Coordinates of C-alpha atoms in Angstrom, one line a residue:
Chain A
M293 CA 105.8 132.8 49.4
T294 CA 106.6 133.0 53.0
P295 CA 104.9 131.6 56.1
A296 CA 103.8 134.8 56.8
M297 CA 102.9 136.3 53.1
K298 CA 101.0 132.9 53.4
R299 CA 98.6 133.4 56.5
I300 CA 98.7 137.1 55.3
A301 CA 96.4 135.6 52.6
R302 CA 94.8 133.0 54.4
N303 CA 93.4 135.7 56.7
S304 CA 92.7 137.5 53.9
L305 CA 90.4 135.0 52.2
L306 CA 88.4 134.8 55.8
A307 CA 88.5 138.6 56.1
L308 CA 86.9 138.3 52.3
A309 CA 84.3 136.3 53.2
S310 CA 83.3 138.2 56.1
Q311 CA 82.9 141.1 53.9
T312 CA 80.6 139.4 51.3
I313 CA 76.8 140.0 51.9
L314 CA 73.6 139.2 50.0
V315 CA 71.3 141.8 49.6
L316 CA 67.9 140.1 48.3
G317 CA 65.5 142.3 51.0
A318 CA 65.8 143.5 54.3
F319 CA 67.0 140.3 56.8
A320 CA 63.9 140.1 58.8
D321 CA 65.2 137.7 61.4
G322 CA 67.6 140.0 63.0
P323 CA 67.6 141.5 66.5
R324 CA 64.5 143.9 66.9
S325 CA 63.7 146.2 69.8
A326 CA 61.2 146.2 72.2
D327 CA 59.0 148.8 69.4
G328 CA 59.3 146.2 66.4
H329 CA 61.4 147.8 64.5
P330 CA 65.0 145.9 63.4
D331 CA 67.4 147.4 66.0
F332 CA 70.7 148.3 64.7
S333 CA 72.7 148.6 67.8
G334 CA 76.3 147.1 67.4
T335 CA 80.2 147.9 66.8
Y336 CA 81.0 148.0 63.4
N337 CA 84.3 147.9 61.0
I338 CA 84.1 149.3 58.1
A339 CA 87.6 149.7 56.7
T340 CA 87.5 148.2 53.5
V341 CA 89.9 148.6 50.1
T342 CA 87.4 149.6 47.9
P343 CA 87.7 152.9 46.7
V344 CA 85.0 155.7 47.1
Q345 CA 85.1 156.8 43.6
R346 CA 85.2 154.9 40.7
P347 CA 88.9 155.0 39.1
R348 CA 88.0 156.3 35.9
V349 CA 89.3 153.0 34.1
F350 CA 86.2 151.2 34.7
G351 CA 84.0 153.8 33.2
D352 CA 79.7 152.5 33.9
N353 CA 81.6 149.0 35.2
L354 CA 80.0 149.0 38.4
L355 CA 80.9 146.0 39.1
L356 CA 84.7 143.9 39.5
S357 CA 85.5 140.3 38.5
P358 CA 86.1 138.2 41.5
E359 CA 89.6 137.1 40.1
A360 CA 89.8 141.2 39.7
A361 CA 88.8 141.6 43.1
D362 CA 91.7 139.1 44.5
R363 CA 94.0 140.8 42.5
M364 CA 93.2 143.7 44.3
V365 CA 93.3 142.8 47.8
A366 CA 96.0 140.6 47.0
E367 CA 98.3 143.9 45.9
A368 CA 96.6 145.8 49.0
Q369 CA 98.3 142.4 51.4
A370 CA 101.6 142.6 49.4
R371 CA 102.2 146.7 49.6
K372 CA 101.6 146.4 53.2
V373 CA 103.7 142.7 53.7
A374 CA 106.4 145.8 51.2
G375 CA 105.4 147.9 54.2
Q376 CA 107.1 146.0 56.5
Q377 CA 110.3 144.7 54.8
D378 CA 113.6 145.8 56.9
S379 CA 115.0 149.0 55.8
D380 CA 119.3 149.6 56.0
P381 CA 120.3 149.7 59.3
N382 CA 123.4 152.2 57.6
R383 CA 120.5 154.3 55.7
G384 CA 121.5 157.8 55.9
A385 CA 118.7 161.2 56.1
P386 CA 116.3 161.3 53.6
P387 CA 116.4 163.7 50.6
A388 CA 116.6 167.2 51.2
G389 CA 114.4 169.5 49.6
G390 CA 111.4 166.1 50.6
D391 CA 110.7 163.0 49.7
G392 CA 108.2 163.7 46.9
S393 CA 105.3 162.2 49.0
S394 CA 101.9 163.7 48.2
G395 CA 99.2 164.8 49.8
A396 CA 99.1 164.9 53.9
A397 CA 102.2 163.4 53.3
G398 CA 103.2 166.8 51.9
N399 CA 106.7 166.2 50.8
V400 CA 108.0 164.8 54.2
G401 CA 106.6 161.3 54.2
G402 CA 103.9 160.0 56.9
Y403 CA 104.8 157.4 59.6
N404 CA 105.4 153.4 59.0
S405 CA 102.8 151.3 57.5
F406 CA 102.1 149.5 61.4
W407 CA 100.1 152.7 61.8
I408 CA 97.4 152.4 59.1
D409 CA 94.7 150.0 59.1
N410 CA 92.8 151.0 56.3
G411 CA 91.7 147.2 55.2
D412 CA 92.5 144.5 53.9
T413 CA 89.4 143.5 52.1
A414 CA 87.1 144.6 48.9
F415 CA 83.3 144.2 49.8
T416 CA 80.8 142.4 48.0
I417 CA 76.7 143.1 47.7
D418 CA 74.5 141.0 45.8
G419 CA 77.3 138.5 45.8
K420 CA 79.0 140.7 43.4
F421 CA 82.6 143.1 44.0
R422 CA 82.3 146.6 43.4
T423 CA 84.5 148.7 41.7
S424 CA 83.3 151.7 44.1
I425 CA 81.1 152.8 46.8
I426 CA 79.4 155.5 44.6
T427 CA 77.0 153.9 42.5
S428 CA 75.0 157.5 41.2
P429 CA 76.0 159.3 38.7
K430 CA 76.7 155.6 37.1
N431 CA 80.3 156.2 36.7
G432 CA 80.6 156.3 40.0
R433 CA 82.1 159.7 40.8
R434 CA 81.1 163.0 42.3
P435 CA 79.1 165.0 40.0
E436 CA 80.9 168.1 38.0
L437 CA 81.2 171.3 40.4
T438 CA 78.6 174.4 39.6
A439 CA 80.5 176.8 38.7
D440 CA 80.1 178.6 42.4
G441 CA 82.0 175.2 43.6
K442 CA 84.7 175.4 41.1
R443 CA 85.2 179.0 42.5
R444 CA 85.3 177.7 45.9
A445 CA 87.9 174.9 44.9
A446 CA 89.9 176.8 43.0
E447 CA 90.6 180.0 46.4
R448 CA 90.5 176.7 48.6
R449 CA 93.3 175.7 46.4
A450 CA 95.4 178.9 46.9
F451 CA 94.7 179.4 50.2
Y452 CA 96.2 176.2 51.6
R453 CA 99.1 176.5 49.5
E454 CA 102.0 174.3 51.3
N455 CA 104.3 176.4 53.6
R456 CA 107.7 175.6 51.4
G457 CA 109.9 177.7 53.5
D458 CA 109.2 181.4 52.1
A459 CA 106.1 182.8 54.1
W460 CA 104.6 183.5 50.6
W461 CA 101.1 184.6 52.1
L462 CA 102.5 188.0 53.3
E463 CA 102.4 189.0 50.5
V464 CA 98.7 188.1 49.6
E465 CA 95.9 190.2 50.9
G466 CA 93.1 189.2 53.1
P467 CA 93.8 185.9 56.2
G468 CA 96.5 183.9 55.5
P469 CA 96.6 179.5 56.3
Y470 CA 98.3 180.0 59.2
D471 CA 97.7 182.7 60.8
G472 CA 95.6 180.9 63.7
P473 CA 94.2 178.1 64.7
E474 CA 91.0 179.4 62.8
S475 CA 92.5 179.0 60.0
R476 CA 93.6 175.9 59.6
T477 CA 91.5 172.9 58.6
L478 CA 89.0 171.2 60.9
S479 CA 90.4 167.8 61.1
D480 CA 93.9 170.2 61.9
R481 CA 91.8 171.2 65.1
C482 CA 90.1 168.2 66.1
L483 CA 86.7 169.4 65.2
L484 CA 85.6 166.9 62.9
G485 CA 87.3 163.7 61.2
F486 CA 89.0 163.5 58.2
G487 CA 87.7 162.2 55.4
S488 CA 84.3 162.7 56.1
T489 CA 84.4 160.1 58.6
G490 CA 81.5 160.9 60.7
G491 CA 80.3 162.4 57.7
P492 CA 77.5 162.2 56.6
P493 CA 77.7 160.6 54.4
M494 CA 80.0 158.5 56.7
F495 CA 83.2 157.1 54.8
P496 CA 86.3 154.4 55.3
V497 CA 89.5 156.2 56.2
L498 CA 93.3 155.3 56.5
Y499 CA 92.7 154.5 60.5
N500 CA 90.1 154.5 62.6
N501 CA 87.1 153.1 60.9
L502 CA 85.0 151.9 64.2
K503 CA 81.6 153.1 64.5
R504 CA 79.1 152.1 66.9
I505 CA 75.6 152.4 67.2
V506 CA 73.1 152.6 70.2
Q507 CA 69.5 152.5 69.3
T508 CA 67.1 153.8 72.3
P509 CA 63.0 154.1 71.7
T510 CA 64.1 157.6 70.6
H511 CA 67.1 158.3 69.2
V512 CA 69.9 156.7 67.6
M513 CA 73.5 157.4 68.6
I514 CA 76.4 157.0 65.8
L515 CA 79.9 157.2 67.4
V516 CA 82.6 157.1 65.3
E517 CA 86.0 156.6 66.5
M518 CA 88.1 159.5 64.4
V519 CA 87.9 162.6 66.7
H520 CA 84.8 160.7 69.1
D521 CA 82.5 162.4 66.8
A522 CA 78.9 161.6 68.3
R523 CA 76.0 161.8 65.5
I524 CA 72.9 162.3 67.3
V525 CA 68.9 161.2 65.5
R526 CA 66.0 161.9 66.7
L527 CA 63.7 159.9 65.4
D528 CA 60.1 161.1 64.3
S529 CA 61.6 164.5 65.1
E530 CA 61.7 167.6 62.8
H531 CA 64.7 169.9 61.9
P532 CA 65.1 173.1 63.9
P533 CA 64.8 176.5 62.6
Q534 CA 67.7 177.3 59.7
S535 CA 69.3 179.5 62.0
V536 CA 70.3 176.2 64.1
R537 CA 73.9 174.9 62.5
K538 CA 75.9 172.4 63.4
W539 CA 79.3 170.9 62.8
L540 CA 77.4 167.0 62.2
G541 CA 74.6 168.4 61.4
D542 CA 70.8 168.3 62.0
S543 CA 69.8 164.5 62.1
I544 CA 66.6 163.0 62.7
G545 CA 64.8 159.5 61.2
W546 CA 62.3 157.4 61.4
F547 CA 62.0 153.7 59.8
E548 CA 60.6 152.8 56.5
D549 CA 59.1 149.1 56.9
D550 CA 62.5 147.5 58.4
T551 CA 65.2 150.7 56.9
L552 CA 65.9 153.2 59.0
V553 CA 66.1 156.6 57.6
I554 CA 68.0 159.2 58.4
E555 CA 67.9 163.0 57.1
T556 CA 70.9 165.5 58.1
T557 CA 70.3 169.0 57.1
N558 CA 71.4 172.5 59.3
F559 CA 75.2 172.2 59.0
S560 CA 77.9 174.8 59.9
D561 CA 79.3 176.7 57.1
R562 CA 82.0 174.0 56.8
P563 CA 80.0 170.4 56.8
A564 CA 82.7 167.5 57.0
L565 CA 82.3 166.7 53.4
S566 CA 85.0 168.3 51.2
M567 CA 83.0 171.1 49.9
A568 CA 79.9 170.7 50.6
T569 CA 78.1 174.0 52.1
R570 CA 76.0 174.8 54.9
D571 CA 72.9 173.7 52.3
L572 CA 73.6 170.0 52.1
K573 CA 71.0 167.8 52.7
V574 CA 72.6 163.9 53.4
T575 CA 69.7 161.1 53.1
E576 CA 71.6 158.2 54.8
R577 CA 69.4 154.5 55.1
F578 CA 70.5 151.4 56.9
T579 CA 69.4 148.3 56.2
R580 CA 70.0 144.8 58.0
V581 CA 70.7 142.5 55.0
D582 CA 71.8 139.6 57.4
D583 CA 72.9 138.9 61.3
T584 CA 76.7 140.7 61.0
T585 CA 75.8 143.0 58.4
L586 CA 74.0 146.1 57.9
L587 CA 74.1 148.2 53.8
Y588 CA 74.1 151.6 54.5
S589 CA 73.6 153.6 51.4
F590 CA 73.2 157.3 51.4
V591 CA 72.5 160.3 49.0
V592 CA 74.0 163.9 48.8
E593 CA 72.0 166.7 47.7
D594 CA 74.0 170.5 47.6
P595 CA 72.8 172.4 44.6
N596 CA 75.7 175.3 45.6
T597 CA 78.5 172.5 45.0
W598 CA 77.3 169.7 42.9
T599 CA 75.9 169.6 39.2
A600 CA 73.3 166.5 39.9
P601 CA 73.0 164.8 43.7
W602 CA 75.0 161.7 44.0
G603 CA 74.9 158.6 46.1
G604 CA 75.9 154.7 46.9
E605 CA 76.6 152.2 49.1
Y606 CA 78.3 149.7 50.5
P607 CA 78.5 147.3 53.8
W608 CA 78.8 148.0 57.6
P609 CA 80.2 144.2 58.9
A610 CA 80.0 143.9 62.5
T611 CA 83.2 143.4 64.7
E612 CA 84.0 141.9 68.3
E613 CA 86.9 144.8 68.4
R614 CA 86.2 147.7 70.4
V615 CA 85.8 151.3 69.8
Y616 CA 88.8 153.6 71.4
E617 CA 88.4 157.2 72.7
Y618 CA 90.3 159.0 70.3
A619 CA 90.9 162.7 72.6
C620 CA 91.9 164.2 69.5
H621 CA 93.3 167.3 71.1
E622 CA 95.2 165.6 74.5
G623 CA 98.1 165.3 72.4
N624 CA 97.9 167.9 69.4
Y625 CA 101.2 169.0 69.0
A626 CA 101.0 169.1 65.5
M627 CA 99.0 172.6 65.6
E628 CA 101.7 174.5 67.7
G629 CA 104.3 173.3 65.4
I630 CA 102.4 174.6 62.5
L631 CA 101.4 177.9 64.0
K632 CA 104.9 178.6 65.3
G633 CA 107.1 177.6 62.1
A634 CA 104.9 179.9 60.4
R635 CA 105.3 182.7 63.2
I636 CA 109.8 181.6 62.4
L637 CA 109.3 182.3 59.0
E638 CA 107.7 185.5 59.2
A639 CA 109.9 187.1 61.5
E640 CA 112.8 185.7 59.1
A641 CA 111.1 187.6 56.6
M642 CA 110.4 190.5 58.0
T643 CA 114.1 190.8 59.0
D644 CA 115.3 189.9 55.5
S645 CA 113.2 192.8 54.3
D646 CA 114.7 195.2 56.6
Chain B
M258 CA 92.7 139.9 29.4
F259 CA 95.1 139.4 32.0
I260 CA 96.9 143.2 31.3
K261 CA 93.6 144.5 31.0
Y262 CA 92.4 143.7 34.7
F263 CA 95.9 144.2 35.3
L264 CA 96.3 148.0 34.0
I265 CA 92.7 148.5 35.5
L266 CA 93.7 147.4 39.4
S267 CA 96.9 149.5 39.0
G268 CA 95.0 152.2 38.4
L269 CA 92.6 151.2 41.3
I270 CA 94.8 150.5 44.0
L271 CA 97.1 153.8 43.1
I272 CA 94.5 155.9 43.4
S273 CA 93.0 154.3 46.7
A274 CA 96.5 154.0 47.8
T275 CA 96.6 157.6 47.4
A276 CA 93.3 158.7 48.7
G277 CA 94.5 157.1 51.8
R278 CA 97.7 159.1 52.0
A279 CA 95.9 162.6 51.4
S280 CA 93.8 161.6 54.3
A281 CA 95.8 161.8 57.3
H282 CA 94.9 163.9 60.7
H283 CA 97.1 166.8 59.9
A284 CA 98.7 168.0 56.8
F285 CA 102.6 166.4 57.5
G286 CA 103.7 168.9 54.8
A287 CA 102.6 172.0 56.5
E288 CA 104.2 170.2 60.5
F289 CA 107.8 169.6 58.7
D290 CA 110.3 171.2 57.0
P291 CA 111.7 169.0 53.7
N292 CA 114.6 171.5 53.4
R293 CA 115.5 170.1 57.1
P294 CA 116.4 166.3 56.6
L295 CA 117.4 164.0 59.5
I296 CA 119.1 160.5 60.9
L297 CA 118.3 159.9 64.2
R298 CA 120.0 157.2 66.5
G299 CA 119.7 156.6 70.0
P300 CA 117.7 155.1 73.0
V301 CA 114.3 155.4 73.6
T302 CA 113.4 157.4 77.0
R303 CA 109.3 157.3 76.9
V304 CA 106.9 156.7 74.5
E305 CA 103.5 159.4 74.5
W306 CA 100.2 157.1 73.8
V307 CA 98.2 160.1 73.1
N308 CA 96.1 160.6 69.6
P309 CA 95.8 162.2 67.5
H310 CA 99.3 160.7 67.1
A311 CA 101.5 159.0 69.2
W312 CA 105.2 160.3 70.1
I313 CA 108.3 158.4 71.4
H314 CA 110.3 160.1 73.1
M315 CA 114.5 159.7 72.2
E316 CA 117.7 160.6 73.1
V317 CA 120.4 161.1 70.3
T318 CA 123.8 161.7 71.3
K319 CA 125.3 164.6 69.2
E320 CA 128.7 164.4 67.3
D321 CA 130.4 166.8 70.5
G322 CA 129.3 163.9 72.2
S323 CA 126.7 166.0 74.0
K324 CA 123.4 164.9 74.4
E325 CA 119.8 166.4 73.0
N326 CA 116.4 164.8 73.6
W327 CA 113.8 164.7 70.6
M328 CA 110.1 163.7 69.5
V329 CA 109.4 161.5 66.7
E330 CA 105.1 161.6 65.7
G331 CA 103.9 158.6 64.8
G332 CA 100.1 157.2 64.1
T333 CA 97.3 157.1 66.1
P334 CA 98.2 154.5 69.2
N335 CA 94.6 153.1 68.7
T336 CA 95.3 151.3 65.8
L337 CA 98.8 149.5 67.5
L338 CA 95.7 149.0 70.8
R339 CA 93.2 147.0 68.5
R340 CA 97.0 144.5 67.8
G341 CA 97.3 144.5 71.0
L342 CA 100.3 146.5 71.2
T343 CA 100.4 148.7 74.4
R344 CA 102.5 151.8 75.2
N345 CA 105.3 149.5 77.0
S346 CA 105.9 147.5 74.0
L347 CA 108.7 149.8 73.2
T348 CA 110.5 149.8 76.2
P349 CA 112.7 153.0 77.3
G350 CA 116.6 152.4 76.7
T351 CA 115.8 150.5 73.3
V352 CA 118.1 151.8 71.2
I353 CA 116.1 153.0 67.5
I354 CA 117.0 154.2 64.2
V355 CA 114.4 157.5 62.9
D356 CA 114.8 158.8 59.7
G357 CA 112.6 161.9 59.0
Y358 CA 112.6 165.8 58.8
Q359 CA 112.4 168.1 61.5
S360 CA 109.5 170.3 62.9
K361 CA 109.2 173.4 61.1
D362 CA 109.2 175.1 64.3
R363 CA 113.1 174.1 64.3
S364 CA 112.4 172.5 67.9
N365 CA 114.0 168.6 68.6
R366 CA 110.4 167.1 67.0
A367 CA 110.6 164.9 63.9
N368 CA 108.3 163.3 61.7
G369 CA 108.8 159.0 62.3
R370 CA 109.1 158.8 58.5
D371 CA 111.0 155.5 59.2
V372 CA 111.5 154.0 62.5
T373 CA 113.5 150.8 63.2
F374 CA 115.5 148.9 65.4
T375 CA 119.5 149.1 64.5
D376 CA 119.1 145.9 62.7
G377 CA 117.1 147.8 60.4
S378 CA 113.8 145.5 61.5
K379 CA 110.4 147.9 61.8
I380 CA 109.4 149.0 65.4
F381 CA 106.3 147.0 66.2
M382 CA 106.7 144.5 63.8
G383 CA 107.0 140.6 64.4
S384 CA 104.9 140.4 67.2
S385 CA 103.1 137.1 66.4
G386 CA 100.0 136.2 68.9
T387 CA 98.8 140.0 69.1
G388 CA 97.0 140.2 65.3
A389 CA 99.9 142.6 64.5
P390 CA 100.8 142.4 60.8
S391 CA 104.3 139.7 60.9
D392 CA 107.7 140.1 59.3
G393 CA 108.4 136.3 59.4
R394 CA 111.0 137.3 62.1
D395 CA 108.9 135.3 65.1
P396 CA 109.9 131.8 65.4
T397 CA 106.1 130.5 65.8
E398 CA 105.5 131.8 62.5
R399 CA 107.9 129.2 61.0
Q400 CA 106.0 126.6 61.2

């Protein structure tokens, strides 16, 4: 093992310890506001290598052995170290036709790993490692989609079919995925962060996993670094009429003993949570479990989409790091490139058909 | 038991890594053209330290001796800023190599699939003392 790898391993063990929390009930000695409630104000870094959804190989097994967790962290570190190895200075262009990368990297790859900041550690609760953030249902996975959910999922896959250079959308009835900004995803448009980073519920993502909570006697604000989403929670309030709809939903909160409960409804037609509808209801809970850690839990209900409610939990460790501005549309050349590229393909297709 | 855990963890890590890749700010596949691969070599002219993604500007000399300006897309600068790196960490004049794919709008833009110095080492690496990932090239790491 090189000195660099040893240092990374040592740092990772230290970080691992910092993500280890004990939940034997709320931690009563933490800071409190003047009204006597726990004060959750602070900055938190929620990055973790523990996945949101449990890999099927674990079945109903919620817990991960310490040995297995160590290996998971070591593998994550090794992957990052591998990504930092030198490249061939005499390398040529990548393969024509694409490099085979999947997901948002869409067959063209993304960018070097030094831009990625998705955590180096697995978390524990009650001293035990977890196989997933989702804990309910028992298999740690989102429940089956309803019939309507399946129909919408299929439509979505068809609509966002990749632009492979043939302007295929000209042959399809109705709006196309590259018609204009409104047809693009909310993250393309810099309206909401990807991966439900702002939620609710709020999940760890590829980078910019910092959250800042500011608590007053009447409100709790949760600033999400990605796309600078700011969730404003009104304490001891009521939701507005159903006609009022918001990108992040309408959040009200209250304390149950030392736990802050947040209920969010009144979503727009496209909540940040993938596949959810305007009827989504999310209930979140924050509890302090030690001097520097909150436990965040959530329950998702959307009978239009999932056949049962689902939920989970994971720790929010405090950090000395700062939340930076993420002025998403400031340099969003991607939108221009995506739309202009589609216009060029359309013009070529029209010319070819003449 | 070891093999069982190895297989399980491989699956876990694979899924975790895949989930990460699937969650970039926007779809690179919608922005860049897999049929237009390229390799760019030349000096950095400036760095746009902006969100959602930083852009490195560079000057490329073509075979006929003429020069072109290209823009290369990276990730969010917030991550590097948190590691102590700034827009000044990559100074104009530094010669870099980029492999990626050209933008679908056929402009001189590309994704920074792999951005390195001329010796193949990764840009922004080896910045020991800043908290940045290290690659063993910094003398302070060889103790």
